[in-house]
mmCIF file of C-alpha atoms in Angstrom:
data_model
loop_
_atom_site.group_PDB
_atom_site.id
_atom_site.type_symbol
_atom_site.label_atom_id
_atom_site.label_comp_id
_atom_site.label_asym_id
_atom_site.label_seq_id
_atom_site.Cartn_x
_atom_site.Cartn_y
_atom_site.Cartn_z
ATOM 1 C CA MET A 1 22.131 24.039 4.582
ATOM 2 C CA GLY A 2 20.084 21.430 2.322
ATOM 3 C CA SER A 3 16.213 22.183 2.220
ATOM 4 C CA SER A 4 13.739 19.727 4.571
ATOM 5 C CA VAL A 5 12.422 16.164 3.435
ATOM 6 C CA ASP A 6 9.100 15.051 3.987
ATOM 7 C CA ILE A 7 10.202 11.353 4.736
ATOM 8 C CA GLY A 8 6.752 9.830 4.650
ATOM 9 C CA GLU A 9 5.439 11.267 1.244
ATOM 10 C CA ALA A 10 9.188 10.194 -0.449
ATOM 11 C CA GLY A 11 8.654 7.070 0.966
ATOM 12 C CA PHE A 12 4.926 6.316 -0.019
ATOM 13 C CA LYS A 13 5.903 7.736 -3.274
ATOM 14 C CA SER A 14 8.920 5.330 -4.282
ATOM 15 C CA SER A 15 6.606 2.149 -2.287
ATOM 16 C CA LEU A 16 3.874 3.239 -4.739
ATOM 17 C CA ASN A 17 6.143 3.447 -8.277
ATOM 18 C CA LEU A 18 7.584 0.157 -7.205
ATOM 19 C CA MET A 19 4.607 -1.226 -6.921
ATOM 20 C CA ARG A 20 3.046 -0.046 -9.957
ATOM 21 C CA ASN A 21 5.933 -1.082 -12.258
ATOM 22 C CA THR A 22 5.510 -4.480 -11.034
ATOM 23 C CA ILE A 23 1.808 -4.801 -11.371
ATOM 24 C CA ILE A 24 0.953 -3.014 -14.431
ATOM 25 C CA SER A 25 4.175 -1.609 -16.069
ATOM 26 C CA MET A 26 3.962 2.107 -15.491
ATOM 27 C CA ASP A 27 6.174 4.854 -14.070
ATOM 28 C CA LEU A 28 4.444 7.123 -11.088
ATOM 29 C CA ALA A 29 7.556 8.983 -12.037
ATOM 30 C CA ASP A 30 6.521 9.686 -15.992
ATOM 31 C CA PRO A 31 5.412 13.786 -15.878
ATOM 32 C CA ASN A 32 3.643 12.967 -19.504
ATOM 33 C CA SER A 33 1.302 10.676 -17.953
ATOM 34 C CA GLU A 34 -1.979 11.787 -16.727
ATOM 35 C CA SER A 35 -2.995 8.509 -15.566
ATOM 36 C CA ALA A 36 -0.102 7.926 -13.416
ATOM 37 C CA LYS A 37 -0.815 11.327 -12.006
ATOM 38 C CA GLU A 38 -4.061 11.056 -10.766
ATOM 39 C CA PHE A 39 -3.974 7.467 -9.672
ATOM 40 C CA LYS A 40 -0.748 8.891 -7.587
ATOM 41 C CA GLU A 41 -2.721 11.530 -5.951
ATOM 42 C CA LEU A 42 -6.148 9.403 -5.356
ATOM 43 C CA VAL A 43 -3.902 7.027 -3.584
ATOM 44 C CA TRP A 44 -2.385 9.399 -1.248
ATOM 45 C CA GLN A 45 -5.868 11.080 -0.939
ATOM 46 C CA ILE A 46 -7.101 7.489 0.474
ATOM 47 C CA MET A 47 -4.406 6.966 2.750
ATOM 48 C CA VAL A 48 -4.734 10.557 4.354
ATOM 49 C CA ASP A 49 -8.288 10.064 4.885
ATOM 50 C CA ALA A 50 -7.987 6.754 6.255
ATOM 51 C CA GLY A 51 -5.918 7.702 8.693
ATOM 52 C CA LYS A 52 -8.040 10.753 9.906
ATOM 53 C CA PRO A 53 -9.996 10.060 13.205
ATOM 54 C CA ASN A 54 -13.536 9.609 12.295
ATOM 55 C CA LEU A 55 -16.252 9.703 15.036
ATOM 56 C CA ALA A 56 -18.367 6.886 13.140
ATOM 57 C CA ASP A 57 -15.598 4.675 14.087
ATOM 58 C CA TYR A 58 -16.323 5.071 17.797
ATOM 59 C CA PHE A 59 -20.273 6.009 17.801
ATOM 60 C CA PRO A 60 -21.345 3.077 14.984
ATOM 61 C CA VAL A 61 -24.990 4.673 15.203
ATOM 62 C CA LEU A 62 -23.344 7.558 13.343
ATOM 63 C CA LYS A 63 -22.227 5.419 10.206
ATOM 64 C CA ARG A 64 -25.717 6.293 8.581
ATOM 65 C CA VAL A 65 -24.887 10.027 8.686
ATOM 66 C CA ASP A 66 -21.482 10.124 7.956
ATOM 67 C CA PRO A 67 -20.983 13.230 10.083
ATOM 68 C CA LEU A 68 -17.426 14.215 8.852
ATOM 69 C CA GLY A 69 -18.072 12.903 5.548
ATOM 70 C CA VAL A 70 -15.436 10.207 5.305
ATOM 71 C CA ARG A 71 -17.586 7.496 3.649
ATOM 72 C CA GLN A 72 -18.594 9.722 0.898
ATOM 73 C CA ARG A 73 -15.080 10.976 -0.093
ATOM 74 C CA MET A 74 -13.738 7.671 0.238
ATOM 75 C CA THR A 75 -16.679 5.935 -2.005
ATOM 76 C CA GLY A 76 -15.634 8.967 -4.417
ATOM 77 C CA TYR A 77 -12.256 8.289 -4.027
ATOM 78 C CA PHE A 78 -12.223 4.674 -4.647
ATOM 79 C CA GLY A 79 -14.780 5.143 -7.376
ATOM 80 C CA ARG A 80 -12.316 7.182 -9.646
ATOM 81 C CA MET A 81 -9.457 4.476 -8.769
ATOM 82 C CA PHE A 82 -11.836 1.425 -10.239
ATOM 83 C CA ASP A 83 -12.301 4.183 -13.145
ATOM 84 C CA VAL A 84 -8.466 4.206 -14.138
ATOM 85 C CA PHE A 85 -7.948 0.893 -13.370
ATOM 86 C CA ASN A 86 -10.470 -0.402 -15.829
ATOM 87 C CA ARG A 87 -8.913 1.913 -18.258
ATOM 88 C CA ILE A 88 -5.366 0.497 -18.140
ATOM 89 C CA ILE A 89 -7.135 -3.277 -18.051
ATOM 90 C CA ASN A 90 -9.285 -2.223 -21.191
ATOM 91 C CA ASP A 91 -5.903 -1.139 -22.939
ATOM 92 C CA ARG A 92 -4.176 -4.140 -21.783
ATOM 93 C CA LEU A 93 -6.602 -6.456 -22.999
ATOM 94 C CA GLN A 94 -6.819 -4.406 -26.089
ATOM 95 C CA ASP A 95 -3.004 -4.938 -26.723
ATOM 96 C CA ARG A 96 -3.380 -8.711 -26.285
ATOM 97 C CA GLU A 97 -5.698 -8.692 -28.942
ATOM 98 C CA ILE A 98 -2.847 -7.368 -31.254
ATOM 99 C CA SER A 99 -0.737 -9.956 -33.460
ATOM 100 C CA GLY A 100 2.880 -9.727 -32.270
ATOM 101 C CA PHE A 101 2.396 -7.934 -28.782
ATOM 102 C CA VAL A 102 5.175 -8.857 -26.466
ATOM 103 C CA ARG A 103 3.601 -9.748 -23.088
ATOM 104 C CA LYS A 104 4.924 -7.369 -19.867
ATOM 105 C CA SER A 105 5.045 -10.472 -18.103
ATOM 106 C CA ASP A 106 3.974 -8.078 -14.859
ATOM 107 C CA MET A 107 0.675 -9.046 -12.029
ATOM 108 C CA LEU A 108 -1.698 -7.381 -14.309
ATOM 109 C CA ASP A 109 -1.072 -9.992 -17.279
ATOM 110 C CA ALA A 110 -1.145 -12.685 -14.127
ATOM 111 C CA LEU A 111 -4.073 -11.460 -12.932
ATOM 112 C CA LEU A 112 -5.933 -11.204 -16.563
ATOM 113 C CA ASP A 113 -4.922 -15.013 -16.898
ATOM 114 C CA LEU A 114 -6.821 -16.331 -14.348
ATOM 115 C CA SER A 115 -9.606 -14.264 -14.633
ATOM 116 C CA GLU A 116 -10.233 -15.845 -17.932
ATOM 117 C CA ASP A 117 -9.904 -19.160 -16.487
ATOM 118 C CA LYS A 118 -12.832 -18.195 -14.032
ATOM 119 C CA GLY A 119 -14.971 -16.437 -17.134
ATOM 120 C CA GLY A 120 -14.572 -12.586 -16.578
ATOM 121 C CA HIS A 121 -12.307 -9.786 -15.233
ATOM 122 C CA GLY A 122 -15.104 -8.025 -13.079
ATOM 123 C CA SER A 123 -12.549 -8.644 -9.943
ATOM 124 C CA VAL A 124 -9.029 -7.632 -11.346
ATOM 125 C CA SER A 125 -9.668 -3.940 -10.545
ATOM 126 C CA HIS A 126 -10.722 -4.774 -6.944
ATOM 127 C CA GLU A 127 -7.607 -6.994 -6.630
ATOM 128 C CA ALA A 128 -5.506 -4.565 -7.618
ATOM 129 C CA SER A 129 -6.532 -1.843 -5.687
ATOM 130 C CA ASP A 130 -6.325 -3.801 -2.558
ATOM 131 C CA LEU A 131 -2.642 -4.841 -3.877
ATOM 132 C CA PHE A 132 -1.748 -0.849 -3.703
ATOM 133 C CA THR A 133 -3.891 0.789 -1.146
ATOM 134 C CA GLY A 134 -2.537 -2.082 1.533
ATOM 135 C CA GLY A 135 1.139 -2.190 0.176
ATOM 136 C CA SER A 136 1.781 1.888 -0.289
ATOM 137 C CA GLU A 137 0.635 3.497 3.340
ATOM 138 C CA THR A 138 2.410 0.262 5.115
ATOM 139 C CA THR A 139 5.889 0.905 3.641
ATOM 140 C CA SER A 140 6.208 4.277 4.050
ATOM 141 C CA SER A 141 4.891 4.495 7.708
ATOM 142 C CA THR A 142 7.676 1.942 8.443
ATOM 143 C CA LEU A 143 10.223 3.982 6.845
ATOM 144 C CA GLU A 144 9.059 7.138 7.977
ATOM 145 C CA TRP A 145 8.664 6.106 12.099
ATOM 146 C CA PRO A 146 12.196 4.438 12.545
ATOM 147 C CA MET A 147 13.585 7.737 11.024
ATOM 148 C CA ALA A 148 11.689 9.888 13.285
ATOM 149 C CA GLU A 149 12.913 8.124 16.080
ATOM 150 C CA LEU A 150 16.550 7.706 15.189
ATOM 151 C CA LEU A 151 16.505 11.938 14.844
ATOM 152 C CA ARG A 152 15.198 11.802 18.802
ATOM 153 C CA ASN A 153 17.844 9.163 19.505
ATOM 154 C CA PRO A 154 21.246 10.499 17.601
ATOM 155 C CA ASP A 155 23.574 7.672 19.620
ATOM 156 C CA LYS A 156 21.279 5.119 17.887
ATOM 157 C CA LEU A 157 21.392 6.647 14.530
ATOM 158 C CA LEU A 158 25.347 6.400 15.180
ATOM 159 C CA LYS A 159 25.133 2.549 15.874
ATOM 160 C CA ALA A 160 23.169 2.253 12.988
ATOM 161 C CA GLN A 161 25.581 3.964 10.802
ATOM 162 C CA ALA A 162 28.448 2.224 12.214
ATOM 163 C CA GLU A 163 27.428 -1.085 11.568
ATOM 164 C CA LEU A 164 25.757 0.114 7.662
ATOM 165 C CA LYS A 165 29.870 1.413 7.055
ATOM 166 C CA GLN A 166 31.296 -2.014 8.320
ATOM 167 C CA VAL A 167 28.858 -4.091 6.308
ATOM 168 C CA THR A 168 28.531 -2.205 2.957
ATOM 169 C CA GLY A 169 31.421 0.023 3.374
ATOM 170 C CA ARG A 170 31.036 3.940 2.949
ATOM 171 C CA GLY A 171 28.370 5.031 0.117
ATOM 172 C CA ASN A 172 27.606 1.582 -1.024
ATOM 173 C CA ALA A 173 23.822 0.193 -1.320
ATOM 174 C CA VAL A 174 22.291 -2.277 0.870
ATOM 175 C CA GLU A 175 21.669 -6.026 -0.888
ATOM 176 C CA LYS A 176 19.514 -8.262 0.101
ATOM 177 C CA SER A 177 22.327 -10.625 1.008
ATOM 178 C CA ASP A 178 23.494 -8.079 3.959
ATOM 179 C CA ILE A 179 20.675 -8.230 5.817
ATOM 180 C CA ALA A 180 21.813 -11.225 7.812
ATOM 181 C CA ARG A 181 24.948 -9.186 9.154
ATOM 182 C CA LEU A 182 23.056 -6.116 9.746
ATOM 183 C CA PRO A 183 21.719 -7.161 13.362
ATOM 184 C CA TYR A 184 21.267 -3.834 14.845
ATOM 185 C CA LEU A 185 19.177 -2.841 11.566
ATOM 186 C CA LYS A 186 16.963 -5.724 12.137
ATOM 187 C CA ALA A 187 16.520 -5.194 16.028
ATOM 188 C CA MET A 188 15.910 -1.484 15.186
ATOM 189 C CA VAL A 189 13.110 -2.268 12.598
ATOM 190 C CA LYS A 190 11.573 -4.675 14.774
ATOM 191 C CA GLU A 191 11.508 -1.998 17.844
ATOM 192 C CA THR A 192 9.330 0.215 15.305
ATOM 193 C CA PHE A 193 6.847 -2.413 14.449
ATOM 194 C CA ARG A 194 6.332 -2.910 18.545
ATOM 195 C CA MET A 195 6.372 0.992 19.223
ATOM 196 C CA HIS A 196 4.391 2.440 16.079
ATOM 197 C CA PRO A 197 2.415 -0.578 14.404
ATOM 198 C CA TRP A 198 1.373 0.777 11.283
ATOM 199 C CA LEU A 199 -1.835 -0.945 11.490
ATOM 200 C CA PRO A 200 -3.223 -1.238 15.368
ATOM 201 C CA LEU A 201 -6.718 -1.283 14.629
ATOM 202 C CA LEU A 202 -8.826 -4.174 12.745
ATOM 203 C CA VAL A 203 -9.052 -3.302 8.820
ATOM 204 C CA PRO A 204 -12.987 -3.057 8.402
ATOM 205 C CA CYS A 205 -14.443 -6.724 6.839
ATOM 206 C CA ARG A 206 -17.533 -8.608 6.685
ATOM 207 C CA VAL A 207 -17.380 -12.566 5.954
ATOM 208 C CA GLY A 208 -18.947 -13.320 2.619
ATOM 209 C CA ALA A 209 -20.090 -16.789 3.387
ATOM 210 C CA THR A 210 -20.835 -19.010 6.798
ATOM 211 C CA VAL A 211 -17.208 -20.445 7.734
ATOM 212 C CA HIS A 212 -16.926 -22.575 11.049
ATOM 213 C CA VAL A 213 -13.260 -22.232 12.561
ATOM 214 C CA GLY A 214 -12.331 -23.977 16.027
ATOM 215 C CA GLY A 215 -15.306 -25.004 16.387
ATOM 216 C CA CYS A 216 -17.003 -21.397 16.195
ATOM 217 C CA THR A 217 -19.672 -20.852 13.501
ATOM 218 C CA ILE A 218 -19.053 -17.571 11.666
ATOM 219 C CA LEU A 219 -22.355 -16.076 9.415
ATOM 220 C CA GLU A 220 -22.592 -14.930 6.550
ATOM 221 C CA GLY A 221 -22.167 -10.827 6.902
ATOM 222 C CA THR A 222 -20.492 -10.998 10.175
ATOM 223 C CA ARG A 223 -18.157 -7.618 10.572
ATOM 224 C CA ASN A 224 -15.759 -7.316 12.980
ATOM 225 C CA PRO A 225 -15.110 -4.948 15.387
ATOM 226 C CA GLY A 226 -13.090 -2.181 13.503
ATOM 227 C CA GLN A 227 -16.502 -1.421 10.895
#
């Protein structure tokens, strides 16, 4: 008998590590990296608190009171995350000043190049945090729910396994070129999106400047219903 596996946590760590390598060229699996360990824990805590019910979401009058302490904790999490990002950004900027430094050609380098054209690096940490927090939980949830549904419906699991064996062979990894030949797998993922949308509510946001959309004027400071 094997041990149980938390699919959601495993998917979260895998997607987060992939994004970390792509964006800032740092491996979250490195046991010697305190920054990697701290960052992984922060993103996980943000996702856990973001997914919890919050009375202030249902009763806006409670937002100032923050009865469950969600806003206070989230403010602390993001503050610590920005500190981590700022350390990484400062280290990268110092490295770029060294003669002979080989660029990593990751997304952080691209963001720093763009920010230099605009005259500063102040927004880089915010842009990076949006990428991480928005791209990690969505991927892990998309992985977790179909696995749960397949375990509840073993006949569907057998069909998916049979299709994979026919297209890729036993024990072979699925390549991007194989997706077009996996209609049952694609249908399964789409049905998962329908049954378990990973973001059913509007993401809180505020209009930064007055805009005109479809003949309507949306004033600066307007908040969506999710906030």
